[in-house]
Short mmCIF file of C-alpha atoms and ligand atoms in Angstrom, two decimals:
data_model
loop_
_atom_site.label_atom_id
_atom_site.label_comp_id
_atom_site.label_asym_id
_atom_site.label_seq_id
_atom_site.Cartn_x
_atom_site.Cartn_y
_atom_site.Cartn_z
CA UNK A 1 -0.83 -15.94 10.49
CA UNK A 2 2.06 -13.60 9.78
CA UNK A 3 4.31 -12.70 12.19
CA UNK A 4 6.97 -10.72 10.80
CA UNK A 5 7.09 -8.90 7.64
CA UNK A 6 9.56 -9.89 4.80
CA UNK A 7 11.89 -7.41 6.90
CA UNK A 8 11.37 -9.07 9.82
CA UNK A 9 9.11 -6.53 11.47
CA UNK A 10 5.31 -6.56 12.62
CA UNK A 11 3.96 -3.53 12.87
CA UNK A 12 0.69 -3.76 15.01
CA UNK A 13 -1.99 -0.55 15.31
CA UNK A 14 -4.87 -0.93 17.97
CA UNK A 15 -8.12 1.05 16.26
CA UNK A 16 -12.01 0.78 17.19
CA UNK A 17 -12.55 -0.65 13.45
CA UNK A 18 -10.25 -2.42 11.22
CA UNK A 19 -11.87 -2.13 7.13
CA UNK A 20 -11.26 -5.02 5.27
CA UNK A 21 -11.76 -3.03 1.28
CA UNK A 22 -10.52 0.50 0.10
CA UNK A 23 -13.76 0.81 -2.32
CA UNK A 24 -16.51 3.43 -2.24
CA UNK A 25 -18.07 1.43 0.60
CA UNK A 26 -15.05 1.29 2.84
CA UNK A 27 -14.57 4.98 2.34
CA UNK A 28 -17.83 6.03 3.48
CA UNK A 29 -17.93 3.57 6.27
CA UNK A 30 -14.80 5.78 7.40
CA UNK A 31 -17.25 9.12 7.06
CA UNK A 32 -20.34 7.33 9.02
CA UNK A 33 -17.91 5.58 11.95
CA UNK A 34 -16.17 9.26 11.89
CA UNK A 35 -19.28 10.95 13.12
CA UNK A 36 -19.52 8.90 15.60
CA UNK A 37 -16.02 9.38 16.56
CA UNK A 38 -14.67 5.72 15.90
CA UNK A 39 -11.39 5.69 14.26
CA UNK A 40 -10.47 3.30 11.47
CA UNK A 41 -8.09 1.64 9.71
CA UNK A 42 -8.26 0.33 5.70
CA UNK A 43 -6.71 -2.61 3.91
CA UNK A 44 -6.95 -2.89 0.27
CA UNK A 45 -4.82 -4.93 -1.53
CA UNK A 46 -4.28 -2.64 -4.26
CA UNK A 47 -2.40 0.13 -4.44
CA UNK A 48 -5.05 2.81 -4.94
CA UNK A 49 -8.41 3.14 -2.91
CA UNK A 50 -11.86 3.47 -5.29
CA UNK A 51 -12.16 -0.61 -5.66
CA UNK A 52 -14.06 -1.52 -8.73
CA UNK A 53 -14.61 2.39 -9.08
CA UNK A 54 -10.88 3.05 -10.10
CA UNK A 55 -10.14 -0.31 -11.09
CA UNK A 56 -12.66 -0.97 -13.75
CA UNK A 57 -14.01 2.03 -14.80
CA UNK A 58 -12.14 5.34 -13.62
CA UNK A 59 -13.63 7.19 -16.37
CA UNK A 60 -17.03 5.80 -16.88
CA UNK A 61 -19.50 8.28 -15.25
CA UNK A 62 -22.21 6.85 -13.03
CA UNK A 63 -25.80 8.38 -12.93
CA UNK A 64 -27.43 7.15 -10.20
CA UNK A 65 -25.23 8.48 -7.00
CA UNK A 66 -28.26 10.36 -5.33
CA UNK A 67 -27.41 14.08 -5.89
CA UNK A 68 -24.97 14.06 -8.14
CA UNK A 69 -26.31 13.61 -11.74
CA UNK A 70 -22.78 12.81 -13.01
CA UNK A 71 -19.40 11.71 -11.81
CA UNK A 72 -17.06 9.22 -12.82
CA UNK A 73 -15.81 6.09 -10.56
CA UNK A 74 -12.22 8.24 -10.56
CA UNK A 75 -13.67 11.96 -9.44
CA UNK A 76 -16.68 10.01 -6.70
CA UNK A 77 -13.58 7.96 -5.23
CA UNK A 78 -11.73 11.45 -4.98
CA UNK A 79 -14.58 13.34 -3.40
CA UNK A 80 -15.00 10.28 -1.18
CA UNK A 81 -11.83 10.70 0.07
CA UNK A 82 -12.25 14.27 0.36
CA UNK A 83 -15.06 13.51 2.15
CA UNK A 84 -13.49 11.27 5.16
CA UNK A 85 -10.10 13.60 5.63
CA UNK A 86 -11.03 14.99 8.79
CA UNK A 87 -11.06 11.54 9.96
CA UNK A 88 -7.64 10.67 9.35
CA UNK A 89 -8.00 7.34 8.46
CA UNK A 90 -5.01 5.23 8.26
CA UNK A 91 -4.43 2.92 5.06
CA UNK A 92 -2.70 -0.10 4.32
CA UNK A 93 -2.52 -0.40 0.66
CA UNK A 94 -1.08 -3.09 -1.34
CA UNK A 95 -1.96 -5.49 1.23
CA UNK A 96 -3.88 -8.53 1.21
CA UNK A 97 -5.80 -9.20 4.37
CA UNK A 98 -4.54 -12.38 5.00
CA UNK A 99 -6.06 -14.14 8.25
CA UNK A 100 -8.55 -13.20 10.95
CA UNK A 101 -8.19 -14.55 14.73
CA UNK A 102 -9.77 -13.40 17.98
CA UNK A 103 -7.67 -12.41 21.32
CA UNK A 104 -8.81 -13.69 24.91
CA UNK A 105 -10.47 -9.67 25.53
CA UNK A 106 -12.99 -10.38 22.64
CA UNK A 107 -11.23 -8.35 20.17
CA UNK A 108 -10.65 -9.14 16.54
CA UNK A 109 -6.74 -9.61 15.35
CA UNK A 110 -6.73 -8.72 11.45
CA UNK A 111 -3.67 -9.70 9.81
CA UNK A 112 -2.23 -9.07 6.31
CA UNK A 113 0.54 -10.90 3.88
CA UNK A 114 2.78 -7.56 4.80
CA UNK A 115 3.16 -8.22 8.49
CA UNK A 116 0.38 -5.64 9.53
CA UNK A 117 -1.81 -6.55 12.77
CA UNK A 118 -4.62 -4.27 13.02
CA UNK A 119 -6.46 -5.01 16.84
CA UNK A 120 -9.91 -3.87 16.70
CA UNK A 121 -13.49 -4.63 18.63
CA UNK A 122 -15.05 -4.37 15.11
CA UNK A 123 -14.08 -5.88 11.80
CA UNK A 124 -16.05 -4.24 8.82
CA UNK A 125 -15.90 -6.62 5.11
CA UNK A 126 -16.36 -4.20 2.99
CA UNK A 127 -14.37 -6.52 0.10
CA UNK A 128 -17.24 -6.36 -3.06
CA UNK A 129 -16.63 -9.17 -5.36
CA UNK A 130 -12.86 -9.86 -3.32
CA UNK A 131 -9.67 -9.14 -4.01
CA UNK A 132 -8.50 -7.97 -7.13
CA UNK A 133 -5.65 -10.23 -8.13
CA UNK A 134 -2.96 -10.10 -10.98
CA UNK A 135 -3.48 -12.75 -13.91
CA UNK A 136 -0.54 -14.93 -14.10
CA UNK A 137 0.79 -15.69 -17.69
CA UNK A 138 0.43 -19.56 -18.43
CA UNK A 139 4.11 -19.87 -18.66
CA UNK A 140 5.87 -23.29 -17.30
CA UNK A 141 7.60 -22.58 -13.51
CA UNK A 142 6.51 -18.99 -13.39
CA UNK A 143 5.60 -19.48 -9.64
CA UNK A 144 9.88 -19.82 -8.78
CA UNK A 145 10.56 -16.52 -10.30
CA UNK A 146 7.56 -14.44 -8.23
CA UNK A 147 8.68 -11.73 -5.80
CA UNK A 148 12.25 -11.95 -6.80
CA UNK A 149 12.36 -11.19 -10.68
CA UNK A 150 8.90 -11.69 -11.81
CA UNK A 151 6.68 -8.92 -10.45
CA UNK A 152 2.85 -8.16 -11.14
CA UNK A 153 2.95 -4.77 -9.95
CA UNK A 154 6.26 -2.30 -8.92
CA UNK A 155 6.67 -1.02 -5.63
CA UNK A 156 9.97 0.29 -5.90
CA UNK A 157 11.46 1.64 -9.08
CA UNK A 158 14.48 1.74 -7.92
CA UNK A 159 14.89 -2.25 -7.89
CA UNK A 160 14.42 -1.82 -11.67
CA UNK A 161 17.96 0.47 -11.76
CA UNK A 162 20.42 -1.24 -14.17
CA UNK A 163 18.68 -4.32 -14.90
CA UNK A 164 17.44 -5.69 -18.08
CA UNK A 165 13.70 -5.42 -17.73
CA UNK A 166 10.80 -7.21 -20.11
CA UNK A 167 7.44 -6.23 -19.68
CA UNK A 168 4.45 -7.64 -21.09
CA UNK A 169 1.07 -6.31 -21.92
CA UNK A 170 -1.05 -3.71 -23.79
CA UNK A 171 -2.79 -2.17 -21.66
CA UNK A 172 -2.53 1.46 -19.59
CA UNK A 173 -0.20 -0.55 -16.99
CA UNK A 174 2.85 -1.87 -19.36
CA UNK A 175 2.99 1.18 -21.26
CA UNK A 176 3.06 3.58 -17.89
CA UNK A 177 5.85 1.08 -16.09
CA UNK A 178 7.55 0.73 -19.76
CA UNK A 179 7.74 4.95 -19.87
CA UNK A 180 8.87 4.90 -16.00
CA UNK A 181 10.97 2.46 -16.11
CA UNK A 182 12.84 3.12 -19.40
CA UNK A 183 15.75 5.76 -18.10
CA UNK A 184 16.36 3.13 -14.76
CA UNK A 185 16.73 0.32 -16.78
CA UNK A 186 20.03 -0.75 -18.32
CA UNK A 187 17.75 -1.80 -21.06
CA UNK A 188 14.14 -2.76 -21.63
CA UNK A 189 12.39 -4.40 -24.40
CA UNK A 190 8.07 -4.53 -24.31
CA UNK A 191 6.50 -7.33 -25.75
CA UNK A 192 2.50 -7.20 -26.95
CA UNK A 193 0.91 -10.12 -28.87
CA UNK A 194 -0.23 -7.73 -31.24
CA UNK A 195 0.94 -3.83 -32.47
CA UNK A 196 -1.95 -2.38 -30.89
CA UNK A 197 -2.34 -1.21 -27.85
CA UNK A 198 -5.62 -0.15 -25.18
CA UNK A 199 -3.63 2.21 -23.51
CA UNK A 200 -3.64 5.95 -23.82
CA UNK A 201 -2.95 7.61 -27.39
CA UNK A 202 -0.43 9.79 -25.63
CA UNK A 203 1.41 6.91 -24.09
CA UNK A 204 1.72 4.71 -27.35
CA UNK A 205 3.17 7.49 -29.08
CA UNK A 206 5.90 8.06 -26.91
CA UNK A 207 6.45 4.25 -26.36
CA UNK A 208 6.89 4.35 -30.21
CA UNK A 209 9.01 7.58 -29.82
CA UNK A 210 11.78 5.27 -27.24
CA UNK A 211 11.24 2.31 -30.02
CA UNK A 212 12.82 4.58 -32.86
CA UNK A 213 14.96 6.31 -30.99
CA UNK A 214 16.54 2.81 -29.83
CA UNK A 215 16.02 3.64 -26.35
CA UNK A 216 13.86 1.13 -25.55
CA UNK A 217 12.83 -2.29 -28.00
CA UNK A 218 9.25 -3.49 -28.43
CA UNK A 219 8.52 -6.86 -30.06
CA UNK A 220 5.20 -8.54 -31.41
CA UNK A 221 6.10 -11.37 -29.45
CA UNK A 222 4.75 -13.38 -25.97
CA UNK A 223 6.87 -15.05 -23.60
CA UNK A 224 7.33 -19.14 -23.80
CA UNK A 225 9.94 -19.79 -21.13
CA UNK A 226 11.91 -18.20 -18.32
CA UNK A 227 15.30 -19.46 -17.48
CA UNK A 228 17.50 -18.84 -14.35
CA UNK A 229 18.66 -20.41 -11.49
CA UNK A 230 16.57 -19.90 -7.92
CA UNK A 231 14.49 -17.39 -8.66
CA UNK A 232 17.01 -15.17 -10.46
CA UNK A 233 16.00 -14.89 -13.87
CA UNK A 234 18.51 -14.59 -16.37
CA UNK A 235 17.00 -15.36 -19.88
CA UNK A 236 13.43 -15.44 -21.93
CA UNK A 237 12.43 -17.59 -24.94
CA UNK A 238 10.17 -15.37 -26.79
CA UNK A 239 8.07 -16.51 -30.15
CA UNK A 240 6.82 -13.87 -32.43
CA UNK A 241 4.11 -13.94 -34.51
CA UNK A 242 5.35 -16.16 -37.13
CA UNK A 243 6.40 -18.39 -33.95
CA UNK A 244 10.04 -17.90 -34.49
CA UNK A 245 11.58 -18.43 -31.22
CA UNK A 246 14.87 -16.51 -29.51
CA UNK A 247 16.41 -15.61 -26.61
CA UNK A 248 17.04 -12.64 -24.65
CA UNK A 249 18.60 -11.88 -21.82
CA UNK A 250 16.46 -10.49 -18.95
CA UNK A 251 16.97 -9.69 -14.92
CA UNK A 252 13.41 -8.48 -14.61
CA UNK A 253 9.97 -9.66 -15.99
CA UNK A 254 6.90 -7.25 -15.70
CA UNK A 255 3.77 -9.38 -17.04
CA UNK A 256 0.42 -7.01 -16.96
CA UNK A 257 -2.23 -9.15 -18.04
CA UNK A 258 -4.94 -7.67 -16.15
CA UNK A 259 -6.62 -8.60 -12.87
CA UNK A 260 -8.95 -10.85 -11.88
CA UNK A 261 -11.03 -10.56 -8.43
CA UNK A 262 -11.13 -13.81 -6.31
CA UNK A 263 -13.01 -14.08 -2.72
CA UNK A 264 -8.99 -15.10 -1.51
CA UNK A 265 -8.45 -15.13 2.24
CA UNK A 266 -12.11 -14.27 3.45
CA UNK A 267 -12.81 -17.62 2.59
CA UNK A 268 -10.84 -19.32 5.19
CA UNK A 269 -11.83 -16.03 7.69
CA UNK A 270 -14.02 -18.82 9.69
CA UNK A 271 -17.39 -16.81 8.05
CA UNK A 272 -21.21 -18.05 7.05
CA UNK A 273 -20.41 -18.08 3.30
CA UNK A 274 -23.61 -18.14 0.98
CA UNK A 275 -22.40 -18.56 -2.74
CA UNK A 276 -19.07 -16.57 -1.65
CA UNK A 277 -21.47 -13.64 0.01
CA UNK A 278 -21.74 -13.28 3.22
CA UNK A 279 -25.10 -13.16 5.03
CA UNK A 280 -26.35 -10.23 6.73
CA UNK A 281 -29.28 -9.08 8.99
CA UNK A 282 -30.29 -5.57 7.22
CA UNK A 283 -30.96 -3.85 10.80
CA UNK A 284 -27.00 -4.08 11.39
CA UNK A 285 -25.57 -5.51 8.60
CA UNK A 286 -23.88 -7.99 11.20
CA UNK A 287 -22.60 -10.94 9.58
CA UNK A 288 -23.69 -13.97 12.29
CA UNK A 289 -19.97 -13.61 13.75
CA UNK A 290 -20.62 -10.68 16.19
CA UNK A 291 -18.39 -7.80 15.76
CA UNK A 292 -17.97 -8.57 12.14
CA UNK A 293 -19.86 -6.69 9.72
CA UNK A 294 -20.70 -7.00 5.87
CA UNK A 295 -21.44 -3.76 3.57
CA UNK A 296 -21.06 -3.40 -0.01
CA UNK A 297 -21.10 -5.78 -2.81
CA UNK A 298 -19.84 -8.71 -0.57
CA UNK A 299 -23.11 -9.26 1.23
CA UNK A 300 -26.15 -10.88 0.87
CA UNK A 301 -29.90 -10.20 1.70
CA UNK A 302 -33.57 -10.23 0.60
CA UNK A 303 -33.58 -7.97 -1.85
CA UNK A 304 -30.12 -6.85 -1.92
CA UNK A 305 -29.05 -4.45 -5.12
CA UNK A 306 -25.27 -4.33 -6.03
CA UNK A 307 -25.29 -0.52 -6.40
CA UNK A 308 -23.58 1.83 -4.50
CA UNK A 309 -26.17 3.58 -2.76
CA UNK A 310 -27.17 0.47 -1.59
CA UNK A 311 -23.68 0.16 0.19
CA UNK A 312 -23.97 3.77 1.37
CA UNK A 313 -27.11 3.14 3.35
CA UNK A 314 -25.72 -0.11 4.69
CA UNK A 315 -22.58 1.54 5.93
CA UNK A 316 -24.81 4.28 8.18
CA UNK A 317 -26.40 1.52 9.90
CA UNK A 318 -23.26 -0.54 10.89
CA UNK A 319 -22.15 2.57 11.39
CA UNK A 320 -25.01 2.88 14.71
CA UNK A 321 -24.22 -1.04 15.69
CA UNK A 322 -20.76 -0.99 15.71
CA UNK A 323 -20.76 2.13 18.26
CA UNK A 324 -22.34 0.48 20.55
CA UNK A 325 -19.63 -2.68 20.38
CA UNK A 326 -16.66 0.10 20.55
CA UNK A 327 -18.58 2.46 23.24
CA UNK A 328 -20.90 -0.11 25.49
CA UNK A 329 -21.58 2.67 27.94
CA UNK A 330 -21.87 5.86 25.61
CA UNK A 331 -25.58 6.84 24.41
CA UNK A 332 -25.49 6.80 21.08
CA UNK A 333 -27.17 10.42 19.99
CA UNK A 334 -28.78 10.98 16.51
CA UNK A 335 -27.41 13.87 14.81
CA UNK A 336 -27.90 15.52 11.47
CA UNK A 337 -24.76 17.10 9.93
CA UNK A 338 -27.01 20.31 8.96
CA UNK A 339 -27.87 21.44 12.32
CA UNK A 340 -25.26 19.82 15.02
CA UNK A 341 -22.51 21.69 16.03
CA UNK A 342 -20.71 19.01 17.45
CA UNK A 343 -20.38 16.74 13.77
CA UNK A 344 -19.57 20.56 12.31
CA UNK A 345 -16.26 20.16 14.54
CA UNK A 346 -15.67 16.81 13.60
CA UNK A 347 -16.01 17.83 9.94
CA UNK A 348 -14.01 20.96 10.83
CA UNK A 349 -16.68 23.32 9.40
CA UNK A 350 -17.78 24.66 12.87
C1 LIG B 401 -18.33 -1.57 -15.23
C2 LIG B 401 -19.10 -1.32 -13.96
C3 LIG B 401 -20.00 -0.28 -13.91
C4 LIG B 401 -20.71 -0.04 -12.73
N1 LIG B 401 -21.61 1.01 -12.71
C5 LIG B 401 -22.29 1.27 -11.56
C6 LIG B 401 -23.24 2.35 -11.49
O1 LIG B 401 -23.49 3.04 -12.49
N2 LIG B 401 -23.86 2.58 -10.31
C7 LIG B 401 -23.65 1.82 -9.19
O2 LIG B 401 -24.22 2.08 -8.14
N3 LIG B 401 -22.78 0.77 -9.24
C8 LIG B 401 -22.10 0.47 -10.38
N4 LIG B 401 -21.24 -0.59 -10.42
C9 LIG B 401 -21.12 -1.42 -9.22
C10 LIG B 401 -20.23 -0.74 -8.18
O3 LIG B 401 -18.95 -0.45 -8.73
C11 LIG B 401 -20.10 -1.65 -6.97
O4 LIG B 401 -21.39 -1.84 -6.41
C12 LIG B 401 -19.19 -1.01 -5.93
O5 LIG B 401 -17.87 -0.85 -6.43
C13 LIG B 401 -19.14 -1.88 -4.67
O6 LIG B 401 -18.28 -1.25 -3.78
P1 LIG B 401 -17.53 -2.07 -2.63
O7 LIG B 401 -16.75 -1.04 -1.87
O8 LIG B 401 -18.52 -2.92 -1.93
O9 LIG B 401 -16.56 -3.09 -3.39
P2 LIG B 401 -15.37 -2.87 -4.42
O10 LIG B 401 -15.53 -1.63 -5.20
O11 LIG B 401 -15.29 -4.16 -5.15
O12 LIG B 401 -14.10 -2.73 -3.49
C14 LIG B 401 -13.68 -3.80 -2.69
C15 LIG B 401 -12.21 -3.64 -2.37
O13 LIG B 401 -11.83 -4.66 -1.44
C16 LIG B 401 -10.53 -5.09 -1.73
N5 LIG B 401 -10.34 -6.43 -1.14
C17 LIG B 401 -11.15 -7.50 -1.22
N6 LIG B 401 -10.67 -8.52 -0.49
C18 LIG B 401 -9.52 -8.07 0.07
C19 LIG B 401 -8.55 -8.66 0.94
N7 LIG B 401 -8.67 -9.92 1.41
N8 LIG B 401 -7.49 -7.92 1.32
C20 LIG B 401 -7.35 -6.64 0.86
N9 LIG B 401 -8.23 -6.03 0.03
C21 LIG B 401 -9.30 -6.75 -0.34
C22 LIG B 401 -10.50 -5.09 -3.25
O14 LIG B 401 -9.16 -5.02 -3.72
C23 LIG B 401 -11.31 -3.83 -3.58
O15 LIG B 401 -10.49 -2.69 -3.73
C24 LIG B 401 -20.53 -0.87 -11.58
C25 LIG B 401 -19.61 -1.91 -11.65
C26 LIG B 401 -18.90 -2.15 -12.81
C27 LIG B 401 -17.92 -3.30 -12.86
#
């Protein structure tokens, strides 16, 4: 387990429920635990909450969110999260949740690859198919350069300032980070296997605006072979389409190849694993480690449907059973948010 961050610090939060998943499940877990006045926290290891809804299809509109004949995975993520703001919620995004251990009072430790501890009686999975990870190029001793010239996603532009940057990709991520990045860098060159692009009309054309300018270069090429010296990358070999190969210098390398989801961490969380699911009673959606609970696309039952509403129903009922782990001698009252004028001041509508 971690116990400093790359800064050296660990910053530990004590909360009644630590969310493992930043999806639509996760954020209405946040709404139903709200009501009942348990306060959470949210890991997602990327860098936006919505999941699978932002992630794979932010403007694909879904039909079958009961009540709302139409909305697409971006706008339900946003009135999601409109939805849970009274509850202040605390995130932790562009984290992986990296290791699960238990403390001598019977509470959960949750920690993540950034030196976050979250303490919590309850520990809600609410990961759907896993963690969405970045696809690594298949290019010879990639692994040296990671974290230190070779970066899958950018955290700080500033890093970027004066450097020679290569990115590589097609898609709505290389052309975004190629427009951002292009008055920091000292210089930056794109390279796409092909001269088309998936990414927004708007962005191609001013990607192609830089290119004859000369403010920026973009190459039908892909990237053979890094060279540098620990970690520090200095130069690319790049082969174009007729395979021609040259060299270039670069500081910086920005591959966007996509993401791919992998179970990750969970796996080695100390869980009943059933085909990378986890198992789950449908009364509680308790996982058969008490205090751990499974909602959303990552669990498994008779009859289970990977659908959202599906989630949303699961989340009310862990919802009820993890109360009564955080609050052991509070009566848990049902409510409905029509008529009760206490959840109208938790919502701050009273
Ligand atoms: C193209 C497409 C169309 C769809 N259309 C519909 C539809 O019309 N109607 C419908 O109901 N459903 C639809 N679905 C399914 C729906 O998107 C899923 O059921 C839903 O996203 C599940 O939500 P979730 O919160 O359980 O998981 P996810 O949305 O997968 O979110 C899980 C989150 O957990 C994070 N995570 C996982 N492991 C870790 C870790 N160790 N550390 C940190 N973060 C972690 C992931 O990064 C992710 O953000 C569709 C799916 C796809 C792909």
């Amino acid at each position: 387990m971690n116990d400093a961050t790359p800064q050296g610090l660990t910053q530990r939060f004590e909360t009644d429920v630590a969310i493992i998943g930043a999806g639509p499940i996760g954020l209405f877990a946040v709404f139903e635990l709200g009501l009942l006045d348990l306060k959470c926290h949210l890991v997602d290891i990327l860098d936006r909450p919505g999941g699978q809804c932002t992630e794979l299809y932010p403007e694909k509109p879904i039909y079958d969110i009961p009540g709302i004949p139409m909305v697409t995975g971006q706008e339900l993520t946003e009135k999601l999260l409109l939805q849970i703001k009274p509850f202040h919620a605390q995130f932790h995004l562009g984290e992986m949740a990296s290791a699960l251990t238990t403390l001598p009072d019977g509470r959960w430790r949750l920690s993540t690859d950034a030196g976050t501890e979250i303490i919590a009686p309850v520990v809600v999975v609410a990961a759907g198919g896993g963690s969405f990870v970045p696809k690594r190029p298949p290019i010879a001793g990639i692994e040296a350069y990671e974290g230190k010239s070779v970066f899958y996603a950018v955290r700080r532009i500033e890093q970027f300032r004066g450097k020679e940057v290569l990115i590589a990709g097609g898609g709505d991520s290389a052309l975004d980070w190629t427009l951002n990045l292009a008055p920091i860098a000292k210089h930056l060159t794109l390279v796409h296997h092909r001269d088309g692009f998936r990414a927004s009309a708007h962005s191609v054309n001013r990607m192609r605006e830089l290119v004859n300018e000369e403010t920026i270069a973009f190459h039908v090429a892909s990237v053979k072979a890094l060279h540098g010296r620990e970690g520090e990358l200095e130069e690319v070999t790049l082969a174009g389409a007729d395979k021609k190969e040259w060299r270039q210098k670069a500081n910086a390398f920005l591959p966007f190849f996509g993401l791919t989801i992998k179970l990750g961490p969970i796996a080695e969380f100390g869980l009943n694993l059933n085909e990378n699911l986890i198992p789950v009673d449908t009364a509680k959606f308790e996982s058969s480690t008490p205090g751990i609970f499974a909602i959303g696309d990552i669990n498994s039952y008779e009859g289970k449907l990977k659908l959202i509403l599906s989630g949303f129903h699961e989340a009310a009922l862990m919802a009820q059973a993890a109360f009564r782990i955080c609050r052991p001698n509070d009566k848990l009252r049902f409510q409905y948010t029509t008529s009760s004028s206490s959840l109208h001041k938790k919502l701050g509508v009273a």
